[in-house]
C-alpha cells in the first residue's frame, strides 16, 4: 500500500468485547409476534431476487404497472420500467381508505409544545401546500431547497414537492449559508422553503437570516417560503420574493391530485460529502426508492398499527428521509418527531419523551448512545421505558460496549437491537438483522437483507474469507442512487470503477463471521464520520485555505470516545503570520462559518511543513499516526524526515 493511499481501519477496533462470544437470539415474546420470524424471505430472495422485489413492489399502489422489473446496463439501472406512481399516494391517500383518523405524526417541540396530525390532516396539509407551490409557478422537475427545523412542516414540504413532482433537496438546518448556497447553485433551485428559525438547546436558531445570506450568492431562487415557528420573533421579509407559509396555505384547496410520476422520475437530491471539496448530489428516483424504503421499514422495524415509532435523526439526513418520512408513512405508522437536542433542558429529555409518548420502536445513533452512557445509568432508570420493544442503531459502527449498554439500560434486556448499515447512496438499509429472526451479535450489523447481495473483496476483486477487506455490493437494488446531479462521470468513477462496472464500492472496510454477518469497520477513503455525520477531509481543507492566513492544510480523523472521530487539522501559515492561539480559534470558527458547526476542527496543529512524499503528496497516514499519538511507521518515502519530529512536538503542544 502506498503512503498516500487510504488504509483499512484496524482489525482491532472492537477488541474490547469481541473475544467473548456473545450472541442474542430474538427474545421469544418478540419473535412470537414478529412480522418475520423465519428465513422465508431470504429463501424467496435467494431463489429469484427479481421476483422478490416484484412481490415487494406489488404491495404498493401503482397508477400503471411496470413492464420490466430491472433494466441493468452497468453501472446504470432502471427499476420497474414504465411503472407510474406517486410516493405521496402510498404515504397518504392509501391510508385514507382504511384509517383516516389514525395518528400520522406526533410532534414535540423543544420548548415542550405538542401537536398531532392524523393521516387525514397530513394529507390535507400536504395538498394545500402543494397547491401553494403550484400557485408560485412551481412544476414537475423544478428543484426546491428545503432548509427547515425539525417540525412537521419539514415533512409536509417534502411531501408537497413529491406530490407535484418537484425535486426536493433538503439541506440540514445546521449547515452554513455557504453550504446552502453551494447546494442551491449546484442544482439551480427555483425556491427555498425555510422557517424563521428553530429551537436547539434553548436557543432560537435564525434560519431565515442564514437563508437570506445564502440566497444573495445564488441566481436561480425566485421564491423564499417561510414557515413561522415563533410569531414573537422578528423576521424581516423581502417583498415580492418572500412569502409566509401560513399566508400561502390559508386559502389553498385541500384537493391536489398526485402527479403521475414515472418510476424513474427523480424524487429528490440529497447532497453528501465525498473525497473532494465539492459535495455530491445523490439522485434518487421514485419507484425503486418507494419500494425499498417501504419494505425495509416493514421488516426491520416490525411495525404494527399501535406502535409509536421514533427515529431521532434530522430530516436533513438520509435517515430522516427514509426512516422518518417515506418508509414509515408508506407503512401507515405513528411517527414521533422531536425538534430539539437530547440534553435540553436536561440530559434525560429522550427518556422523558419515551415515557410520555410510550414509544415502542426507537432508532438512534451510536454517538448519542455513548453520550447517554457518559451521562449516567440513573437517567434512563428514572423513567418508565417499559413501552420499548425494539431498538435500532445507525450512522457509524456501534462498539460492543455501547451495544451492551443500550441493550441493558434502554432495552432492559428484552428488546432486539437492529444495527443498520446503509448510506445516502443506498437510499435504504442494506445490512441488518431482522429482529424476530436474526441472532444479534454486538459489533456486527448482521447479514445482507433479502434481495441485497454483499461481500468483502480485496483490491483485485478476490473474495476475502478471513480478516478485513472492502465491502462490496454485487447486484443492483431498487433504491440505489441513479447518478450524481450533473456529474454522471463522477458517479461512475466514485462507485463503479474500483473493480468492474457491476460492483458497487461503498467506501467502507468490513469483515465477516462464519454465518455471513458483516462487521463494518468504517471508511477507507478521505471521508470522516463525526458523530454519525459524513464530512470530507477536503471540504475542511478548502474551508481552511479560504482563510487569508492559511497557506496549506491537511485534515485527518482521530478516534474519539463520543464522536467516533474527531477532526484534526494540520495547518501551515503564510509568510511570517504569527501562529497564535487567537488565530487557532479564529480558524476553527472560520470552518464552522464556512461549512457548519459539525465540521469545526477539534484541534488545529500549526506546523512549519506538512510531511510530503518526494512527489509532493501529503502523507495522511503519517498525520493520522501523529494525531492518534501512535508510533510512526515507515517514513522512507518522506522528502524531509525532520518534519516528523517537529510535527509530533507541535501536536503534543497544541493538545496541552
Ligand atoms: C445512514 C447513513 C454512510 C456511512 C457508511 C458507513 C457509516 C452507517 C453504519 C455505518 C457501521 C453501521 N448514511 N455507517 N451506518 N457504519 N455500521 N450500522 O449514515 O451517508 O450519512 O453515511 O456511515 O461508513 O459508509 S450516510
Short mmCIF file of N, CA and C in Angstrom, two decimals, residues 492-627:
data_model
loop_
_atom_site.label_atom_id
_atom_site.label_comp_id
_atom_site.label_asym_id
_atom_site.label_seq_id
_atom_site.Cartn_x
_atom_site.Cartn_y
_atom_site.Cartn_z
N UNK A 492 -19.76 7.29 -11.94
CA UNK A 492 -19.07 6.08 -12.43
C UNK A 492 -17.73 5.92 -11.71
N UNK A 493 -16.98 7.00 -11.63
CA UNK A 493 -15.63 6.93 -11.04
C UNK A 493 -15.67 6.58 -9.56
N UNK A 494 -16.61 7.18 -8.83
CA UNK A 494 -16.62 7.00 -7.38
C UNK A 494 -17.13 5.63 -6.97
N UNK A 495 -18.16 5.16 -7.62
CA UNK A 495 -18.84 3.98 -7.10
C UNK A 495 -18.66 2.70 -7.92
N UNK A 496 -18.30 2.83 -9.17
CA UNK A 496 -18.31 1.62 -10.02
C UNK A 496 -17.00 1.41 -10.77
N UNK A 497 -15.93 1.98 -10.31
CA UNK A 497 -14.66 1.83 -11.02
C UNK A 497 -13.61 1.08 -10.20
N UNK A 498 -13.96 0.73 -8.97
CA UNK A 498 -12.98 0.05 -8.13
C UNK A 498 -12.66 -1.33 -8.71
N UNK A 499 -13.69 -2.09 -9.10
CA UNK A 499 -13.49 -3.45 -9.61
C UNK A 499 -13.99 -3.54 -11.04
N UNK A 500 -15.30 -3.65 -11.17
CA UNK A 500 -15.87 -3.61 -12.52
C UNK A 500 -17.22 -2.91 -12.42
N UNK A 501 -17.76 -2.48 -13.56
CA UNK A 501 -18.94 -1.59 -13.50
C UNK A 501 -20.20 -2.22 -12.92
N UNK A 502 -20.19 -3.51 -12.62
CA UNK A 502 -21.40 -4.03 -11.97
C UNK A 502 -21.25 -4.19 -10.47
N UNK A 503 -20.11 -3.80 -9.91
CA UNK A 503 -19.95 -3.91 -8.46
C UNK A 503 -19.87 -2.52 -7.82
N UNK A 504 -20.74 -2.30 -6.87
CA UNK A 504 -20.80 -1.01 -6.18
C UNK A 504 -19.79 -0.99 -5.02
N UNK A 505 -19.00 0.08 -4.97
CA UNK A 505 -18.00 0.27 -3.92
C UNK A 505 -18.48 1.32 -2.94
N UNK A 506 -18.87 0.92 -1.72
CA UNK A 506 -19.41 1.89 -0.76
C UNK A 506 -18.35 2.73 -0.05
N UNK A 507 -17.08 2.29 -0.09
CA UNK A 507 -16.04 3.06 0.59
C UNK A 507 -15.84 2.69 2.04
N UNK A 508 -16.37 1.52 2.44
CA UNK A 508 -16.21 1.06 3.82
C UNK A 508 -15.35 -0.21 3.88
N UNK A 509 -14.60 -0.34 4.95
CA UNK A 509 -13.90 -1.58 5.25
C UNK A 509 -14.83 -2.46 6.08
N UNK A 510 -14.68 -3.79 5.96
CA UNK A 510 -15.56 -4.68 6.71
C UNK A 510 -14.92 -6.05 6.86
N UNK A 511 -15.44 -6.82 7.79
CA UNK A 511 -15.13 -8.26 7.82
C UNK A 511 -16.39 -9.03 8.16
N UNK A 512 -16.28 -10.35 8.12
CA UNK A 512 -17.48 -11.18 8.18
C UNK A 512 -17.23 -12.37 9.09
N UNK A 513 -18.26 -12.81 9.80
CA UNK A 513 -18.10 -14.05 10.58
C UNK A 513 -18.56 -15.24 9.75
N UNK A 514 -18.52 -16.43 10.34
CA UNK A 514 -18.84 -17.64 9.59
C UNK A 514 -20.29 -17.70 9.14
N UNK A 515 -21.17 -16.99 9.84
CA UNK A 515 -22.59 -17.03 9.46
C UNK A 515 -22.97 -15.96 8.45
N UNK A 516 -21.97 -15.21 7.98
CA UNK A 516 -22.29 -14.19 6.98
C UNK A 516 -22.70 -12.85 7.57
N UNK A 517 -22.45 -12.66 8.88
CA UNK A 517 -22.73 -11.35 9.48
C UNK A 517 -21.57 -10.40 9.18
N UNK A 518 -21.91 -9.18 8.79
CA UNK A 518 -20.88 -8.20 8.48
C UNK A 518 -20.58 -7.31 9.68
N UNK A 519 -19.30 -7.09 9.91
CA UNK A 519 -18.87 -6.06 10.84
C UNK A 519 -18.29 -4.95 9.99
N UNK A 520 -18.93 -3.78 10.00
CA UNK A 520 -18.45 -2.68 9.17
C UNK A 520 -17.49 -1.86 10.02
N UNK A 521 -16.29 -1.65 9.47
CA UNK A 521 -15.22 -1.05 10.28
C UNK A 521 -15.08 0.45 10.11
N UNK A 522 -15.65 1.00 9.05
CA UNK A 522 -15.54 2.44 8.84
C UNK A 522 -14.98 2.75 7.46
N UNK A 523 -14.87 4.04 7.17
CA UNK A 523 -14.49 4.49 5.83
C UNK A 523 -13.04 4.15 5.50
N UNK A 524 -12.80 3.83 4.23
CA UNK A 524 -11.43 3.62 3.78
C UNK A 524 -10.98 4.77 2.87
N UNK A 525 -11.85 5.78 2.72
CA UNK A 525 -11.47 6.92 1.88
C UNK A 525 -11.28 8.14 2.77
N UNK A 526 -11.11 9.31 2.15
CA UNK A 526 -10.85 10.50 2.95
C UNK A 526 -12.15 11.16 3.40
N UNK A 527 -13.03 10.35 3.91
CA UNK A 527 -14.28 10.85 4.47
C UNK A 527 -14.28 10.52 5.95
N UNK A 528 -14.60 11.51 6.77
CA UNK A 528 -14.64 11.28 8.22
C UNK A 528 -16.09 11.01 8.62
N UNK A 529 -16.24 10.37 9.76
CA UNK A 529 -17.57 10.17 10.32
C UNK A 529 -17.55 10.74 11.73
N UNK A 530 -18.05 11.96 11.84
CA UNK A 530 -18.01 12.67 13.11
C UNK A 530 -19.43 12.69 13.67
N UNK A 531 -19.63 12.02 14.78
CA UNK A 531 -20.96 11.91 15.37
C UNK A 531 -21.99 11.43 14.36
N UNK A 532 -21.60 10.47 13.53
CA UNK A 532 -22.54 9.93 12.56
C UNK A 532 -22.73 10.81 11.34
N UNK A 533 -22.02 11.94 11.27
CA UNK A 533 -22.14 12.81 10.09
C UNK A 533 -20.93 12.65 9.20
N UNK A 534 -21.19 12.55 7.91
CA UNK A 534 -20.09 12.41 6.95
C UNK A 534 -19.50 13.76 6.65
N UNK A 535 -18.18 13.87 6.78
CA UNK A 535 -17.51 15.13 6.46
C UNK A 535 -16.26 14.80 5.65
N UNK A 536 -16.11 15.43 4.50
CA UNK A 536 -14.94 15.19 3.66
C UNK A 536 -13.74 15.95 4.20
N UNK A 537 -12.58 15.28 4.27
CA UNK A 537 -11.38 16.00 4.74
C UNK A 537 -11.08 17.18 3.81
N UNK A 538 -11.33 16.98 2.51
CA UNK A 538 -11.06 18.06 1.55
C UNK A 538 -11.97 19.27 1.74
N UNK A 539 -13.20 19.01 2.19
CA UNK A 539 -14.11 20.14 2.43
C UNK A 539 -13.54 21.03 3.52
N UNK A 540 -13.04 20.38 4.58
CA UNK A 540 -12.50 21.15 5.70
C UNK A 540 -11.21 21.83 5.28
N UNK A 541 -10.40 21.13 4.48
CA UNK A 541 -9.16 21.74 3.98
C UNK A 541 -9.46 22.96 3.11
N UNK A 542 -10.47 22.85 2.25
CA UNK A 542 -10.83 24.00 1.40
C UNK A 542 -11.28 25.18 2.26
N UNK A 543 -12.05 24.89 3.30
CA UNK A 543 -12.52 25.96 4.17
C UNK A 543 -11.33 26.63 4.87
N UNK A 544 -10.33 25.84 5.26
CA UNK A 544 -9.17 26.40 5.94
C UNK A 544 -8.34 27.27 5.00
N UNK A 545 -8.04 26.78 3.80
CA UNK A 545 -7.19 27.58 2.91
C UNK A 545 -7.93 28.80 2.37
N UNK A 546 -9.23 28.83 2.57
CA UNK A 546 -10.01 30.01 2.21
C UNK A 546 -9.68 31.18 3.16
N UNK A 547 -9.12 30.87 4.32
CA UNK A 547 -8.75 31.93 5.26
C UNK A 547 -7.44 32.57 4.81
N UNK A 548 -7.37 33.91 4.82
CA UNK A 548 -6.19 34.59 4.25
C UNK A 548 -4.85 34.22 4.90
N UNK A 549 -4.87 33.74 6.15
CA UNK A 549 -3.60 33.44 6.82
C UNK A 549 -3.07 32.04 6.51
N UNK A 550 -3.91 31.22 5.89
CA UNK A 550 -3.52 29.81 5.73
C UNK A 550 -2.87 29.55 4.38
N UNK A 551 -1.70 28.88 4.42
CA UNK A 551 -1.03 28.52 3.18
C UNK A 551 -1.51 27.14 2.72
N UNK A 552 -1.47 26.20 3.64
CA UNK A 552 -1.79 24.82 3.26
C UNK A 552 -2.36 24.10 4.46
N UNK A 553 -3.18 23.08 4.20
CA UNK A 553 -3.69 22.33 5.34
C UNK A 553 -3.92 20.88 4.97
N UNK A 554 -3.88 20.02 5.98
CA UNK A 554 -4.20 18.60 5.79
C UNK A 554 -5.04 18.18 6.98
N UNK A 555 -6.18 17.57 6.68
CA UNK A 555 -7.15 17.23 7.72
C UNK A 555 -7.25 15.71 7.84
N UNK A 556 -7.21 15.24 9.06
CA UNK A 556 -7.36 13.79 9.30
C UNK A 556 -8.32 13.56 10.46
N UNK A 557 -8.74 12.31 10.61
CA UNK A 557 -9.61 11.96 11.72
C UNK A 557 -8.80 11.27 12.81
N UNK A 558 -9.24 11.47 14.03
CA UNK A 558 -8.62 10.78 15.16
C UNK A 558 -9.74 10.13 15.97
N UNK A 559 -9.51 8.92 16.47
CA UNK A 559 -10.55 8.23 17.24
C UNK A 559 -10.99 9.09 18.42
N UNK A 560 -12.30 9.15 18.65
CA UNK A 560 -12.84 9.98 19.73
C UNK A 560 -13.91 9.19 20.47
N UNK A 561 -13.84 9.20 21.80
CA UNK A 561 -14.74 8.41 22.64
C UNK A 561 -16.21 8.60 22.34
N UNK A 562 -16.62 9.86 22.16
CA UNK A 562 -18.05 10.13 21.98
C UNK A 562 -18.44 10.25 20.52
N UNK A 563 -17.60 11.00 19.76
CA UNK A 563 -17.98 11.32 18.39
C UNK A 563 -17.62 10.25 17.38
N UNK A 564 -16.90 9.23 17.80
CA UNK A 564 -16.41 8.26 16.83
C UNK A 564 -15.09 8.74 16.27
N UNK A 565 -15.16 9.86 15.53
CA UNK A 565 -13.95 10.50 15.06
C UNK A 565 -13.98 11.98 15.38
N UNK A 566 -12.79 12.53 15.67
CA UNK A 566 -12.65 13.98 15.85
C UNK A 566 -11.80 14.50 14.70
N UNK A 567 -11.99 15.79 14.37
CA UNK A 567 -11.28 16.38 13.24
C UNK A 567 -9.99 17.05 13.72
N UNK A 568 -8.86 16.63 13.14
CA UNK A 568 -7.58 17.28 13.45
C UNK A 568 -7.06 17.90 12.16
N UNK A 569 -6.72 19.19 12.22
CA UNK A 569 -6.22 19.88 11.03
C UNK A 569 -4.78 20.31 11.25
N UNK A 570 -3.91 19.94 10.33
CA UNK A 570 -2.53 20.43 10.34
C UNK A 570 -2.47 21.60 9.37
N UNK A 571 -1.94 22.72 9.85
CA UNK A 571 -2.02 23.96 9.07
C UNK A 571 -0.65 24.64 8.99
N UNK A 572 -0.28 25.04 7.77
CA UNK A 572 0.88 25.93 7.64
C UNK A 572 0.35 27.32 7.28
N UNK A 573 1.01 28.36 7.82
CA UNK A 573 0.52 29.71 7.60
C UNK A 573 1.36 30.45 6.57
N UNK A 574 0.82 31.56 6.08
CA UNK A 574 1.52 32.33 5.04
C UNK A 574 2.56 33.25 5.65
N UNK A 575 3.66 33.42 4.96
CA UNK A 575 4.70 34.39 5.33
C UNK A 575 5.10 34.25 6.78
N UNK A 576 5.17 35.40 7.49
CA UNK A 576 5.52 35.28 8.89
C UNK A 576 4.34 35.57 9.83
N UNK A 577 3.16 35.13 9.38
CA UNK A 577 1.97 35.21 10.25
C UNK A 577 2.27 34.53 11.58
N UNK A 578 1.81 35.13 12.66
CA UNK A 578 2.06 34.52 13.95
C UNK A 578 1.10 33.35 14.19
N UNK A 579 1.66 32.22 14.61
CA UNK A 579 0.82 31.04 14.84
C UNK A 579 0.27 31.10 16.26
N UNK A 580 -0.65 32.04 16.48
CA UNK A 580 -1.11 32.32 17.84
C UNK A 580 -2.34 31.50 18.21
N UNK A 581 -2.65 31.48 19.51
CA UNK A 581 -3.88 30.83 19.97
C UNK A 581 -5.10 31.53 19.38
N UNK A 582 -5.00 32.86 19.25
CA UNK A 582 -6.12 33.60 18.67
C UNK A 582 -6.40 33.14 17.24
N UNK A 583 -5.35 33.00 16.47
CA UNK A 583 -5.52 32.55 15.09
C UNK A 583 -6.09 31.12 15.07
N UNK A 584 -5.59 30.32 15.98
CA UNK A 584 -6.08 28.94 16.08
C UNK A 584 -7.60 28.92 16.28
N UNK A 585 -8.07 29.74 17.24
CA UNK A 585 -9.53 29.82 17.47
C UNK A 585 -10.26 30.38 16.27
N UNK A 586 -9.66 31.42 15.68
CA UNK A 586 -10.29 32.07 14.53
C UNK A 586 -10.50 31.06 13.39
N UNK A 587 -9.52 30.19 13.20
CA UNK A 587 -9.63 29.21 12.11
C UNK A 587 -10.73 28.20 12.38
N UNK A 588 -10.88 27.81 13.63
CA UNK A 588 -11.94 26.85 13.97
C UNK A 588 -13.31 27.48 13.71
N UNK A 589 -13.44 28.75 14.11
CA UNK A 589 -14.70 29.47 13.86
C UNK A 589 -14.92 29.64 12.35
N UNK A 590 -13.83 29.91 11.64
CA UNK A 590 -13.93 30.11 10.19
C UNK A 590 -14.50 28.87 9.50
N UNK A 591 -14.02 27.71 9.91
CA UNK A 591 -14.52 26.45 9.30
C UNK A 591 -16.01 26.28 9.62
N UNK A 592 -16.38 26.56 10.88
CA UNK A 592 -17.80 26.44 11.27
C UNK A 592 -18.65 27.41 10.44
N UNK A 593 -18.15 28.62 10.21
CA UNK A 593 -18.89 29.58 9.39
C UNK A 593 -19.00 29.12 7.94
N UNK A 594 -17.93 28.54 7.43
CA UNK A 594 -17.92 28.14 6.02
C UNK A 594 -18.80 26.91 5.77
N UNK A 595 -18.74 25.93 6.68
CA UNK A 595 -19.45 24.67 6.41
C UNK A 595 -20.64 24.47 7.36
N UNK A 596 -20.41 24.69 8.64
CA UNK A 596 -21.43 24.40 9.65
C UNK A 596 -20.69 23.88 10.88
N UNK A 597 -21.35 23.98 12.03
CA UNK A 597 -20.67 23.65 13.29
C UNK A 597 -20.17 22.20 13.32
N UNK A 598 -20.85 21.30 12.59
CA UNK A 598 -20.43 19.89 12.64
C UNK A 598 -19.02 19.70 12.07
N UNK A 599 -18.54 20.65 11.29
CA UNK A 599 -17.21 20.48 10.67
C UNK A 599 -16.11 21.23 11.42
N UNK A 600 -16.44 21.87 12.54
CA UNK A 600 -15.42 22.64 13.28
C UNK A 600 -14.33 21.69 13.79
N UNK A 601 -13.05 21.95 13.43
CA UNK A 601 -11.99 21.05 13.88
C UNK A 601 -11.89 21.03 15.40
N UNK A 602 -11.63 19.83 15.93
CA UNK A 602 -11.42 19.69 17.37
C UNK A 602 -10.05 20.21 17.75
N UNK A 603 -9.13 20.11 16.82
CA UNK A 603 -7.77 20.50 17.12
C UNK A 603 -7.11 21.03 15.85
N UNK A 604 -6.39 22.15 15.99
CA UNK A 604 -5.60 22.64 14.86
C UNK A 604 -4.14 22.64 15.29
N UNK A 605 -3.32 22.02 14.49
CA UNK A 605 -1.89 21.93 14.78
C UNK A 605 -1.16 22.80 13.76
N UNK A 606 -0.52 23.88 14.25
CA UNK A 606 0.29 24.69 13.34
C UNK A 606 1.62 23.98 13.11
N UNK A 607 2.09 24.04 11.91
CA UNK A 607 3.36 23.40 11.62
C UNK A 607 4.09 24.18 10.53
N UNK A 608 5.41 24.09 10.53
CA UNK A 608 6.18 24.82 9.53
C UNK A 608 6.09 24.12 8.18
N UNK A 609 5.89 22.79 8.22
CA UNK A 609 5.83 22.00 6.99
C UNK A 609 4.84 20.87 7.15
N UNK A 610 4.31 20.41 6.03
CA UNK A 610 3.50 19.19 6.07
C UNK A 610 4.35 18.05 5.51
N UNK A 611 4.20 16.85 6.08
CA UNK A 611 5.02 15.74 5.59
C UNK A 611 4.58 15.33 4.20
N UNK A 612 5.52 15.34 3.26
CA UNK A 612 5.16 15.01 1.87
C UNK A 612 6.10 13.96 1.30
N UNK A 613 5.57 13.21 0.35
CA UNK A 613 6.44 12.29 -0.38
C UNK A 613 7.29 13.13 -1.34
N UNK A 614 8.27 12.49 -1.93
CA UNK A 614 9.13 13.25 -2.86
C UNK A 614 8.33 13.74 -4.06
N UNK A 615 7.22 13.06 -4.35
CA UNK A 615 6.40 13.56 -5.46
C UNK A 615 5.40 14.62 -5.00
N UNK A 616 5.49 15.01 -3.73
CA UNK A 616 4.69 16.14 -3.27
C UNK A 616 3.33 15.80 -2.68
N UNK A 617 3.05 14.51 -2.46
CA UNK A 617 1.74 14.16 -1.88
C UNK A 617 1.80 14.18 -0.36
N UNK A 618 0.76 14.73 0.22
CA UNK A 618 0.72 14.79 1.69
C UNK A 618 0.54 13.37 2.24
N UNK A 619 1.34 13.04 3.25
CA UNK A 619 1.28 11.68 3.82
C UNK A 619 0.26 11.64 4.95
N UNK A 620 -0.96 11.35 4.55
CA UNK A 620 -2.05 11.39 5.53
C UNK A 620 -1.94 10.31 6.60
N UNK A 621 -1.44 9.16 6.17
CA UNK A 621 -1.37 8.07 7.13
C UNK A 621 -0.45 8.44 8.29
N UNK A 622 0.61 9.12 7.91
CA UNK A 622 1.56 9.57 8.93
C UNK A 622 0.91 10.61 9.85
N UNK A 623 0.12 11.49 9.24
CA UNK A 623 -0.56 12.50 10.06
C UNK A 623 -1.58 11.85 10.99
N UNK A 624 -2.23 10.81 10.51
CA UNK A 624 -3.17 10.10 11.39
C UNK A 624 -2.43 9.46 12.56
N UNK A 625 -1.26 8.89 12.27
CA UNK A 625 -0.46 8.30 13.35
C UNK A 625 -0.10 9.37 14.38
N UNK A 626 0.30 10.52 13.89
CA UNK A 626 0.67 11.60 14.80
C UNK A 626 -0.55 12.05 15.61
N UNK A 627 -1.68 12.24 14.91
CA UNK A 627 -2.89 12.72 15.58
C UNK A 627 -3.35 11.75 16.66
#
